[in-house]
PDB file of C-alpha atoms in Angstrom:
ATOM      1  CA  UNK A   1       0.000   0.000   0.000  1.00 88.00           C
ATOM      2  CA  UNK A   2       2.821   2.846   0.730  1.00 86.00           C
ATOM      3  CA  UNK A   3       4.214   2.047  -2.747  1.00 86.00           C
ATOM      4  CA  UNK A   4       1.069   2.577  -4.216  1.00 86.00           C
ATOM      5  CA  UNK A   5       0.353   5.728  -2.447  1.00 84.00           C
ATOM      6  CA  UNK A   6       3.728   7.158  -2.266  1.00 84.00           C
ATOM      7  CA  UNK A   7       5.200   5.861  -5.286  1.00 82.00           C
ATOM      8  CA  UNK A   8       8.127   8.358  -5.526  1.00 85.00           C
ATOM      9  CA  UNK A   9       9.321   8.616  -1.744  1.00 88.00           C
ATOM     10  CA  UNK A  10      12.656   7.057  -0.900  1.00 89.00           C
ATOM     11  CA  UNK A  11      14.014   5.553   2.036  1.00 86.00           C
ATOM     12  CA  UNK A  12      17.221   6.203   4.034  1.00 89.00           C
ATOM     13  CA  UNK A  13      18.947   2.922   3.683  1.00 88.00           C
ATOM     14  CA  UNK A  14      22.160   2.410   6.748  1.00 90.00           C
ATOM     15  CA  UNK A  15      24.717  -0.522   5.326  1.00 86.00           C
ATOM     16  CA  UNK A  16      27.666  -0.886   7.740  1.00 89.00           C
ATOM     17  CA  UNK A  17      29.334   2.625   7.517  1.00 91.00           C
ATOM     18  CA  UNK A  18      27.294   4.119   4.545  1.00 92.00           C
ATOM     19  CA  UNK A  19      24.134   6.114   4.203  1.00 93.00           C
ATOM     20  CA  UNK A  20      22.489   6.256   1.001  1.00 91.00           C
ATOM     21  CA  UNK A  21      18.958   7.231  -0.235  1.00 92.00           C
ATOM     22  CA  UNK A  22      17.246   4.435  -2.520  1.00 91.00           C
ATOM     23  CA  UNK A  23      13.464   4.387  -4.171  1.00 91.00           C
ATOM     24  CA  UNK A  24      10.406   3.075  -2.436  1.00 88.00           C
ATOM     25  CA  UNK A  25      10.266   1.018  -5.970  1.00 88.00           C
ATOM     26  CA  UNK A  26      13.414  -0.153  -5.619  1.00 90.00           C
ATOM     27  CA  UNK A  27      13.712  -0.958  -2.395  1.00 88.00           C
ATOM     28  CA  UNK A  28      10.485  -2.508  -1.703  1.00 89.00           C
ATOM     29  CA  UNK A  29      10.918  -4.585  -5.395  1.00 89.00           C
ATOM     30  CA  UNK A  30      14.249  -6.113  -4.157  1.00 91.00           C
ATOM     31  CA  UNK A  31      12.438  -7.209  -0.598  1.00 90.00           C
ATOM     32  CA  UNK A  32       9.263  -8.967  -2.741  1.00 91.00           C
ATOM     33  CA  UNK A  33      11.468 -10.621  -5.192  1.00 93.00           C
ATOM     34  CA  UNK A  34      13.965 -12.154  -2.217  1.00 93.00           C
ATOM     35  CA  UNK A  35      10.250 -13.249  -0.689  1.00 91.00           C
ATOM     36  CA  UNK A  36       8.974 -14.522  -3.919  1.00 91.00           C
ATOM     37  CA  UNK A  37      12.535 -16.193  -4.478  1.00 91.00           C
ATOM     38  CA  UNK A  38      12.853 -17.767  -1.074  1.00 89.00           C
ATOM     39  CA  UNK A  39       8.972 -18.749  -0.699  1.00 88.00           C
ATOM     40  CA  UNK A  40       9.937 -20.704  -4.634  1.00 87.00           C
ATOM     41  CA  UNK A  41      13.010 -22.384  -3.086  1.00 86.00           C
ATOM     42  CA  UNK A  42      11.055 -23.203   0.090  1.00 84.00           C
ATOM     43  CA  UNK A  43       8.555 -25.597  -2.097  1.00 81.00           C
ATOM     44  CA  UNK A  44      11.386 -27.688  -3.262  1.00 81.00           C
ATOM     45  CA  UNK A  45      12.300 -28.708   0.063  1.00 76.00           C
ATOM     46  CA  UNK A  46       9.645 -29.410   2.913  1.00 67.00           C
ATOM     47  CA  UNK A  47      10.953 -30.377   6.113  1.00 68.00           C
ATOM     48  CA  UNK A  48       8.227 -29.676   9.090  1.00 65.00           C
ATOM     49  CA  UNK A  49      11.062 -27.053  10.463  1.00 68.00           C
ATOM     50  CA  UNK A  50      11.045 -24.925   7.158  1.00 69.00           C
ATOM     51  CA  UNK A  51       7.870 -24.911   5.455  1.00 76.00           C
ATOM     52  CA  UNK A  52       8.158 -21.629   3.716  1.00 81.00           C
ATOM     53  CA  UNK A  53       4.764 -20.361   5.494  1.00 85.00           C
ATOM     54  CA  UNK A  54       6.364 -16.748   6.518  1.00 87.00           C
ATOM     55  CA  UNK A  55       7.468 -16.242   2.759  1.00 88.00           C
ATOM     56  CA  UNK A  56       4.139 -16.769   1.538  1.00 89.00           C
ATOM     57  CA  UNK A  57       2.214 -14.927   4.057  1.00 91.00           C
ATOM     58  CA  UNK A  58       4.522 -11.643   3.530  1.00 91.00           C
ATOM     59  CA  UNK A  59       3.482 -12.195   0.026  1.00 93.00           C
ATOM     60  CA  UNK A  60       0.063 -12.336   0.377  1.00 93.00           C
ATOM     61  CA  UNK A  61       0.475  -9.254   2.084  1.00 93.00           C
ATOM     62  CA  UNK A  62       2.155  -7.212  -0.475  1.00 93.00           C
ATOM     63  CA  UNK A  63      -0.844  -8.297  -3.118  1.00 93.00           C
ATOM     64  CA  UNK A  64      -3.527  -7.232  -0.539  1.00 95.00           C
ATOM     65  CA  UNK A  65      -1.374  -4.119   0.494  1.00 93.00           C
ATOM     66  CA  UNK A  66      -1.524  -3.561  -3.294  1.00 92.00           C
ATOM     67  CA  UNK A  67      -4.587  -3.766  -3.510  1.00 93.00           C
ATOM     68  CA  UNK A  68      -5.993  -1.579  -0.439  1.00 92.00           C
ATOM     69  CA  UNK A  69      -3.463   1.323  -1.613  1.00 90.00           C
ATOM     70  CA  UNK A  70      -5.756   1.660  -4.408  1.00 89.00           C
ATOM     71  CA  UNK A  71      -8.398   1.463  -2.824  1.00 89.00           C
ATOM     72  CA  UNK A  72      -7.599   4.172  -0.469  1.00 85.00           C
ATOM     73  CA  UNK A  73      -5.275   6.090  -2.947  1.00 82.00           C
ATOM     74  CA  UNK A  74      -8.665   6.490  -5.262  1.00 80.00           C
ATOM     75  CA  UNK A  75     -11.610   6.703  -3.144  1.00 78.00           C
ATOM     76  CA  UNK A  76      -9.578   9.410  -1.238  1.00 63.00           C
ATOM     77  CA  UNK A  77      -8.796  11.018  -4.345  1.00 53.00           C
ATOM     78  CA  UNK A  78     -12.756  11.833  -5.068  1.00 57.00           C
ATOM     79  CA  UNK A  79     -13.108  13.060  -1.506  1.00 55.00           C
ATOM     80  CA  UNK A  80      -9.947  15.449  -1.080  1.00 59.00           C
ATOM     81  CA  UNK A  81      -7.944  17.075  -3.765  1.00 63.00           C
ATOM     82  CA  UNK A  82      -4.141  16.727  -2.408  1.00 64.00           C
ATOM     83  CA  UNK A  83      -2.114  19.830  -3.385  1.00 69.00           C
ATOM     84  CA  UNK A  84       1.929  20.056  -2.443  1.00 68.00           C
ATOM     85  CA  UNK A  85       1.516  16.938  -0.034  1.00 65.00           C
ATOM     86  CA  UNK A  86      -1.361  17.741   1.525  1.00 67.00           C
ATOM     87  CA  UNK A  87      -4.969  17.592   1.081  1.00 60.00           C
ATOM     88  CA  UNK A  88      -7.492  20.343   0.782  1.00 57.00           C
TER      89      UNK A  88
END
């Protein structure tokens, strides 16, 4: 839902000693696809301590997140006009 409705914010990202600024695309694209990845490579192997439940479930998630940004993004948009980041 925040990519939706914030599609061009950006996050501070800290790695070790470095501070850099990345997309809320990017960023949030790189953390589905290592779910997406890791929920695939979960299927091949099914022990009862790693079922790949969690990966799924974040995925799941995302899709209704999706989905309820627009939801919000648009029904808010016929109530409120927003103008410079905020709505009048």
């Amino acid at each position: 839902a925040f990519l939706v409705i914030f599609p061009r914010s950006r996050f501070k990202v800290f790695f070790f000693f470095f501070v850099f600024r990345i997309s809320a695309f990017v960023f949030l694209g790189l953390w589905i696809a290592q779910e997406f990845f890791s929920g695939m490579a979960a299927l091949q192997v099914s022990t009862s301590e790693s079922s790949g439940v969690a990966y799924w479930a974040h995925i799941g998630g995302f899709a209704f997140g999706v989905l309820l940004g627009f939801y919000f993004r648009f029904s808010q948009g016929r109530e409120q006009k927003m103008v410079d980041g905020r709505y009048v």
